[in-house]
Amino acid sequence: MTPELFEKIAKEAFPHISRLTLYGDGESLVHPNFLDFLDIARRYLPRDSEIFFVTNGSLLNEKISNIIVEKYHVNEIAFSIDTTDFSKLEKIRLGAQSKIIFRNLVHLLDLKKNNDLKIGISSVVMRSNVEDLPDLVEKAGELNIDYVVVSHLLPYSESMYREILYPSFTGDALRVAGEVIKEGWPLVLKAIYEELGAAYGQYVSLSASRVLREIWKKAEDMNLEINLPMMLEAKPLMKYLKKIEEIFEASRRIAKKYGIRLELPSIFPDGRKRECPYIKNEVMVIRWDGKVVPCMNYIHEHSFYINNHDKWIHAITFGDLKTETVKNVWNKEEYVRFRENVSNISKSMPWCGDCLYSSLGCWYVKENLMDCYGNTPTCSECVYSVNLAKCLI
């Protein structure tokens, strides 16, 4: 973003906002005008408004830290740190120099002693680092860090999908279908043979068929979908989830010991308790070129792998602040309608994780442009809305 566009936005919007978040999909401090943006922001923001950004910490050296905190009074900074194991961190975040990152973090913590500053850690857990989480929380407590916010991995490819620690179907659906999951495909095949035999007039016991019918009836009564193929494929992950619960619980105990805030993601999504964090907090996301988008996920086009299928995420924009005002874009009919719809997302949009068709090639889930309820665009597979992924805003 150019300083000219940033100042235009600052004049229009900053006097009316309570919090400015300065980061996107890239590293904030790479921007050559980052300090200029802080200067502009402090000129237009109300005195009590907060400035926050997330960084990988590599460029936040002593000189930059001093300017950011003591001159521009940034209120909150979160470091992206996924493990205290330096060699592992450098594999997860290619190019990261762990010793430099922790040295910069320690200096910032020293500045915290004499400034009104919150320092947090933003961590992404996956199969390769989840066992390190208690150690990370322990280190955060020892360093007097204010909080640790943990997110599950967003898989942009099938290979990344194999690293995730969560199923896309809900815990309620799993509990209803528990007996089938335990018995596996043999029970399903037996039920098919029973039904075929009965259809041809043979006398057969319908024991397996009866089990499936009872499950479908219970699911119907609870207004649930049952995605059996997905559940059966996820059986190895089910055994792993108990271990995840234990790791999360150990991390909670450590956080409580040190009195730091720990935010953990859900292990199972709950499609009936979805909530958009951007809508809830009345956030406007502005892209580098001035385009207004509903959330970080819709900033740019990218691939996504969820529910055993590829999905193409199109960028969704509601206005252009190069030529329009912030107020006019915020009040645009289509933007207002979108926010109102998503504010009731549990009823207005489907949750595809429990749907059989989502993992079997349903054309509604190939893109984010339309869902089977008729929403355009749709957030039907948004992992932020079910507290699997977390975005610091």
Coordinates of C-alpha atoms in Angstrom, one line a residue:
M1 CA 0.0 0.0 0.0
T2 CA 1.2 3.5 -0.8
P3 CA 1.5 6.1 2.0
E4 CA -0.9 8.3 0.0
L5 CA -3.6 5.7 0.0
F6 CA -3.0 4.9 3.7
E7 CA -3.3 8.6 4.7
K8 CA -6.6 8.9 2.7
I9 CA -8.0 5.9 4.6
A10 CA -6.6 7.4 7.9
K11 CA -8.3 10.7 7.4
E12 CA -11.7 9.1 6.6
A13 CA -11.7 6.2 9.1
F14 CA -9.2 6.4 11.9
P15 CA -11.0 9.1 14.0
H16 CA -13.8 6.6 14.4
I17 CA -12.1 3.3 15.1
S18 CA -10.9 1.7 18.4
R19 CA -8.2 -0.6 17.0
L20 CA -5.9 -0.7 13.9
T21 CA -4.4 -4.0 12.9
L22 CA -1.4 -3.7 10.5
Y23 CA -0.7 -7.0 9.0
G24 CA -1.9 -9.3 6.2
D25 CA -0.6 -12.5 4.6
G26 CA 3.0 -11.2 4.6
E27 CA 5.5 -9.9 7.1
S28 CA 4.5 -6.4 8.3
L29 CA 8.0 -5.1 8.7
V30 CA 9.1 -5.9 5.2
H31 CA 7.0 -2.9 4.1
P32 CA 9.4 0.0 3.5
N33 CA 6.9 2.6 4.8
F34 CA 5.8 0.7 7.9
L35 CA 7.2 3.4 10.3
D36 CA 5.6 6.1 8.2
F37 CA 2.3 4.3 8.5
L38 CA 2.6 4.4 12.3
D39 CA 3.3 8.1 12.2
I40 CA 0.2 8.7 10.0
A41 CA -1.9 6.4 12.3
R42 CA -0.9 8.3 15.5
R43 CA -1.8 11.6 13.9
Y44 CA -5.4 10.5 13.1
L45 CA -6.3 7.9 15.7
P46 CA -8.0 8.9 18.9
R47 CA -5.6 8.9 21.9
D48 CA -7.1 5.7 23.4
S49 CA -7.2 3.7 20.1
E50 CA -4.9 0.7 19.9
I51 CA -2.3 -0.3 17.2
F52 CA -1.5 -4.0 16.8
F53 CA 0.4 -6.1 14.4
V54 CA 1.8 -9.7 14.0
T55 CA 5.4 -10.3 13.1
N56 CA 7.7 -13.3 12.6
G57 CA 10.2 -11.3 14.7
S58 CA 13.1 -11.5 12.3
L59 CA 13.3 -7.8 11.5
L60 CA 12.1 -6.4 14.9
N61 CA 15.6 -5.5 16.1
E62 CA 16.4 -3.2 19.0
K63 CA 16.4 0.0 17.0
I64 CA 13.0 -0.7 15.3
S65 CA 11.5 -1.9 18.6
N66 CA 12.5 1.3 20.4
I67 CA 10.9 3.5 17.7
I68 CA 7.7 1.4 17.5
V69 CA 7.1 1.2 21.2
E70 CA 8.5 4.5 22.6
K71 CA 7.8 6.9 19.7
Y72 CA 4.6 5.5 18.2
H73 CA 3.2 3.7 21.3
V74 CA 2.2 0.5 19.6
N75 CA -0.1 -1.2 22.1
E76 CA 0.3 -4.9 21.2
I77 CA 2.6 -7.1 19.2
A78 CA 2.3 -10.8 18.6
F79 CA 5.2 -13.0 17.5
S80 CA 4.5 -16.0 15.2
I81 CA 6.3 -18.8 17.0
D82 CA 5.2 -22.4 16.5
T83 CA 7.7 -24.2 18.7
T84 CA 10.6 -23.6 21.1
D85 CA 12.6 -26.2 19.1
F86 CA 14.8 -24.0 17.0
S87 CA 15.6 -26.6 14.3
K88 CA 11.9 -27.5 14.0
L89 CA 10.8 -23.8 13.8
E90 CA 13.2 -23.2 11.0
K91 CA 11.7 -26.1 9.0
I92 CA 8.1 -24.9 9.6
R93 CA 8.9 -21.3 8.8
L94 CA 11.5 -21.4 6.0
G95 CA 14.1 -18.7 6.3
A96 CA 13.4 -18.0 10.0
Q97 CA 16.5 -17.5 12.2
S98 CA 15.3 -18.7 15.6
K99 CA 18.1 -17.2 17.7
I100 CA 17.5 -13.7 16.2
I101 CA 13.8 -14.0 16.7
F102 CA 14.1 -14.9 20.4
R103 CA 16.8 -12.2 20.9
N104 CA 14.4 -9.6 19.5
L105 CA 11.5 -11.0 21.6
V106 CA 13.6 -10.7 24.8
H107 CA 14.5 -7.1 24.0
L108 CA 10.8 -6.2 23.4
L109 CA 9.9 -7.8 26.7
D110 CA 12.5 -5.5 28.3
L111 CA 10.8 -2.5 26.8
K112 CA 7.5 -3.8 28.1
K113 CA 8.6 -3.1 31.7
N114 CA 8.3 0.6 31.2
N115 CA 5.6 0.9 28.5
D116 CA 1.9 0.0 28.2
L117 CA 2.5 -2.9 25.9
K118 CA 1.0 -6.3 25.5
I119 CA 3.1 -9.1 23.9
G120 CA 1.7 -12.3 22.7
I121 CA 2.5 -15.5 20.7
S122 CA 0.5 -16.7 17.8
S123 CA 1.1 -20.4 17.2
V124 CA -0.1 -22.8 14.5
V125 CA -0.3 -26.5 15.7
M126 CA 0.0 -29.5 13.4
R127 CA 1.1 -33.1 13.7
S128 CA 4.8 -32.1 13.5
N129 CA 4.8 -29.7 16.4
V130 CA 1.7 -30.2 18.6
E131 CA 3.7 -32.1 21.3
D132 CA 5.8 -28.9 21.8
L133 CA 2.8 -26.8 22.8
P134 CA 3.2 -27.3 26.6
D135 CA 6.8 -26.3 26.4
L136 CA 5.9 -23.2 24.4
V137 CA 3.3 -22.1 26.9
E138 CA 5.8 -22.8 29.8
K139 CA 8.4 -20.6 28.0
A140 CA 5.8 -17.9 27.5
G141 CA 5.0 -18.0 31.2
E142 CA 8.6 -17.8 32.2
L143 CA 9.1 -14.7 30.0
N144 CA 6.0 -13.0 31.3
I145 CA 4.3 -13.0 27.9
D146 CA 0.7 -11.9 28.1
Y147 CA -1.0 -14.5 26.0
V148 CA -0.7 -17.4 23.6
V149 CA -3.2 -17.9 20.8
V150 CA -3.2 -21.2 19.1
S151 CA -4.7 -22.0 15.7
H152 CA -5.0 -25.2 13.7
L153 CA -3.3 -25.3 10.3
L154 CA -5.0 -24.0 7.2
P155 CA -4.2 -26.6 4.5
Y156 CA -3.6 -25.1 1.1
S157 CA -2.8 -28.4 -0.5
E158 CA -3.5 -32.1 0.1
S159 CA 0.0 -32.6 1.5
M160 CA -0.7 -29.9 4.1
Y161 CA -4.0 -31.6 4.8
R162 CA -2.2 -34.6 6.1
E163 CA -0.7 -32.4 8.9
I164 CA -4.0 -31.2 10.3
L165 CA -5.2 -32.2 13.8
Y166 CA -9.0 -31.9 13.4
P167 CA -11.8 -33.6 11.5
S168 CA -14.3 -31.4 9.5
F169 CA -17.3 -33.4 10.8
T170 CA -18.9 -32.4 14.1
G171 CA -18.6 -34.1 17.4
D172 CA -22.4 -34.6 17.6
A173 CA -22.4 -36.4 14.2
L174 CA -19.5 -38.6 15.4
R175 CA -21.3 -39.6 18.6
V176 CA -24.5 -40.5 16.7
A177 CA -22.5 -42.6 14.2
G178 CA -20.2 -44.1 16.9
E179 CA -21.3 -47.7 16.4
V180 CA -20.7 -47.6 12.6
I181 CA -17.3 -46.0 13.1
K182 CA -16.4 -48.7 15.5
E183 CA -17.4 -51.6 13.2
G184 CA -16.2 -49.8 10.0
W185 CA -17.0 -50.7 6.4
P186 CA -18.0 -54.3 7.1
L187 CA -21.1 -53.1 8.9
V188 CA -22.0 -50.9 6.0
L189 CA -21.5 -53.7 3.4
K190 CA -23.5 -56.1 5.5
A191 CA -26.4 -53.7 5.6
I192 CA -26.2 -53.4 1.8
Y193 CA -26.3 -57.1 1.4
E194 CA -29.2 -57.4 3.8
E195 CA -31.2 -54.8 1.9
L196 CA -30.4 -56.4 -1.4
G197 CA -31.5 -59.8 -0.1
A198 CA -34.7 -58.5 1.3
A199 CA -35.4 -56.7 -2.0
Y200 CA -35.2 -60.1 -3.9
G201 CA -37.5 -61.8 -1.4
Q202 CA -34.9 -63.6 0.6
Y203 CA -35.4 -64.1 4.3
V204 CA -32.5 -62.3 6.0
S205 CA -31.8 -60.8 9.3
L206 CA -31.7 -57.0 9.0
S207 CA -29.5 -56.4 12.0
A208 CA -26.9 -54.2 10.3
S209 CA -29.5 -52.4 8.3
R210 CA -31.5 -51.7 11.4
V211 CA -28.4 -50.1 13.0
L212 CA -27.9 -47.8 10.1
R213 CA -31.6 -46.9 10.0
E214 CA -31.6 -46.0 13.7
I215 CA -28.6 -43.8 13.2
W216 CA -30.2 -42.0 10.3
K217 CA -33.4 -41.5 12.3
K218 CA -31.5 -40.2 15.3
A219 CA -29.5 -37.8 13.1
E220 CA -32.7 -36.6 11.5
D221 CA -34.3 -35.9 14.9
M222 CA -31.2 -33.9 15.8
N223 CA -31.1 -32.1 12.5
L224 CA -27.7 -33.6 11.7
E225 CA -25.9 -34.8 8.6
I226 CA -23.8 -37.9 8.7
N227 CA -20.8 -38.2 6.4
L228 CA -19.9 -41.8 6.9
P229 CA -17.2 -42.1 4.3
M230 CA -15.3 -39.2 5.8
M231 CA -15.7 -40.5 9.3
L232 CA -14.5 -44.0 8.3
E233 CA -11.5 -42.5 6.5
A234 CA -10.6 -40.5 9.6
K235 CA -10.4 -43.4 12.0
P236 CA -6.6 -43.1 12.4
L237 CA -7.1 -39.4 13.3
M238 CA -9.8 -40.3 15.9
K239 CA -7.2 -42.3 17.9
Y240 CA -4.9 -39.3 17.8
L241 CA -7.5 -36.8 19.0
K242 CA -7.4 -38.2 22.6
K243 CA -3.7 -37.3 22.7
I244 CA -4.5 -33.8 21.4
E245 CA -7.0 -33.3 24.2
E246 CA -4.3 -34.3 26.7
I247 CA -1.8 -31.9 25.2
F248 CA -4.3 -29.0 25.3
E249 CA -5.3 -29.8 28.9
A250 CA -1.6 -29.8 30.0
S251 CA -1.1 -26.5 28.2
R252 CA -4.1 -25.0 30.1
R253 CA -2.7 -26.1 33.4
I254 CA 0.6 -24.4 32.6
A255 CA -1.1 -21.2 31.5
K256 CA -3.1 -21.1 34.7
K257 CA 0.1 -21.6 36.7
Y258 CA 1.6 -18.5 35.2
G259 CA -1.6 -16.5 34.9
I260 CA -1.3 -16.0 31.1
R261 CA -4.2 -16.1 28.7
L262 CA -4.3 -19.2 26.5
E263 CA -6.7 -19.4 23.6
L264 CA -7.0 -22.9 22.1
P265 CA -8.9 -24.0 19.0
S266 CA -11.7 -26.5 19.1
I267 CA -10.9 -30.1 18.3
F268 CA -14.2 -30.8 16.6
P269 CA -16.2 -28.1 14.7
D270 CA -19.7 -27.3 15.8
G271 CA -21.7 -26.4 12.7
R272 CA -24.6 -25.1 14.8
K273 CA -22.5 -22.7 16.9
R274 CA -20.7 -20.9 14.1
E275 CA -19.6 -17.3 14.4
C276 CA -17.6 -15.0 12.1
P277 CA -14.9 -13.2 14.2
Y278 CA -14.8 -10.3 11.6
I279 CA -18.6 -9.7 11.8
K280 CA -18.6 -10.1 15.5
N281 CA -15.9 -7.4 16.0
E282 CA -17.1 -5.1 13.2
V283 CA -13.9 -5.4 11.3
M284 CA -13.2 -3.9 7.8
V285 CA -10.3 -5.6 6.0
I286 CA -8.5 -3.4 3.5
R287 CA -6.2 -4.9 1.0
W288 CA -2.9 -3.4 -0.2
D289 CA -4.6 -1.9 -3.3
G290 CA -7.4 -0.3 -1.3
K291 CA -10.0 -3.0 -2.1
V292 CA -12.3 -3.8 0.8
V293 CA -12.7 -7.6 1.6
P294 CA -14.8 -9.4 4.2
C295 CA -11.9 -11.2 5.9
M296 CA -8.3 -12.3 5.6
N297 CA -9.3 -15.5 3.9
Y298 CA -10.8 -13.6 1.0
I299 CA -7.9 -11.2 0.4
H300 CA -6.6 -13.0 -2.6
E301 CA -7.2 -16.0 -4.8
H302 CA -5.7 -19.2 -3.5
S303 CA -6.2 -23.0 -3.3
F304 CA -7.6 -24.7 -0.2
Y305 CA -8.0 -28.3 0.7
I306 CA -10.8 -29.3 3.0
N307 CA -13.3 -32.2 3.5
N308 CA -11.1 -34.3 1.2
H309 CA -11.5 -32.0 -1.8
D310 CA -9.7 -29.1 -3.5
K311 CA -11.4 -25.7 -3.3
W312 CA -10.6 -22.5 -5.2
I313 CA -11.0 -19.4 -3.0
H314 CA -11.9 -16.4 -5.1
A315 CA -11.1 -12.9 -3.7
I316 CA -14.3 -11.2 -2.7
T317 CA -14.4 -7.4 -2.7
F318 CA -17.0 -4.8 -1.8
G319 CA -15.4 -1.6 -2.8
D320 CA -12.3 0.3 -3.7
L321 CA -11.0 3.0 -1.3
K322 CA -8.9 4.6 -4.0
T323 CA -12.1 6.0 -5.5
E324 CA -14.7 5.5 -2.8
T325 CA -15.0 6.6 0.8
V326 CA -14.8 4.2 3.8
K327 CA -18.2 5.3 4.9
N328 CA -19.8 4.6 1.5
V329 CA -18.2 1.2 1.2
W330 CA -19.2 0.2 4.7
N331 CA -22.8 1.1 4.0
K332 CA -23.1 -0.4 0.5
E333 CA -26.2 -2.5 0.2
E334 CA -24.4 -5.7 -0.9
Y335 CA -21.8 -5.4 1.9
V336 CA -24.5 -4.7 4.6
R337 CA -26.5 -7.7 3.3
F338 CA -23.4 -9.9 3.4
R339 CA -22.7 -8.9 7.0
E340 CA -26.3 -9.5 8.1
N341 CA -26.3 -12.9 6.4
V342 CA -23.1 -14.0 8.0
S343 CA -24.1 -12.7 11.4
N344 CA -26.6 -15.6 11.4
I345 CA -24.2 -18.1 9.7
S346 CA -25.4 -21.1 11.6
K347 CA -28.8 -20.8 10.0
S348 CA -28.1 -18.9 6.8
M349 CA -25.2 -21.1 5.4
P350 CA -24.6 -24.8 5.4
W351 CA -21.7 -26.5 7.2
C352 CA -20.3 -28.9 4.6
G353 CA -18.1 -30.9 7.0
D354 CA -21.0 -33.2 7.9
C355 CA -22.4 -33.5 4.3
L356 CA -21.7 -36.6 2.4
Y357 CA -21.7 -34.8 -0.9
S358 CA -19.0 -32.3 0.1
S359 CA -16.3 -35.0 0.1
L360 CA -17.7 -36.8 -2.9
G361 CA -17.3 -34.0 -5.5
C362 CA -20.3 -31.7 -5.0
W363 CA -19.9 -28.8 -7.4
Y364 CA -21.0 -26.3 -4.7
V365 CA -17.8 -26.8 -2.8
K366 CA -15.4 -26.5 -5.7
E367 CA -15.4 -22.7 -5.2
N368 CA -16.6 -20.1 -2.6
L369 CA -19.0 -18.4 -5.0
M370 CA -22.2 -20.2 -4.2
D371 CA -23.6 -22.8 -1.8
C372 CA -26.6 -25.1 -1.9
Y373 CA -28.6 -22.5 0.2
G374 CA -28.2 -20.0 -2.6
N375 CA -25.7 -17.7 -0.9
T376 CA -23.4 -15.8 -3.1
P377 CA -20.6 -15.7 -2.0
T378 CA -20.5 -18.4 0.7
C379 CA -18.6 -19.2 3.9
S380 CA -19.9 -22.8 4.0
E381 CA -16.5 -24.4 4.8
C382 CA -14.9 -21.6 6.8
V383 CA -12.8 -23.1 9.5
Y384 CA -12.5 -19.7 11.3
S385 CA -16.3 -19.7 12.0
V386 CA -16.0 -23.0 13.9
N387 CA -13.0 -22.0 16.0
L388 CA -10.6 -24.4 14.2
A389 CA -8.5 -21.5 12.8
K390 CA -7.9 -18.3 14.6
C391 CA -7.0 -14.9 13.2
L392 CA -5.7 -12.2 15.5
I393 CA -7.6 -9.0 14.8

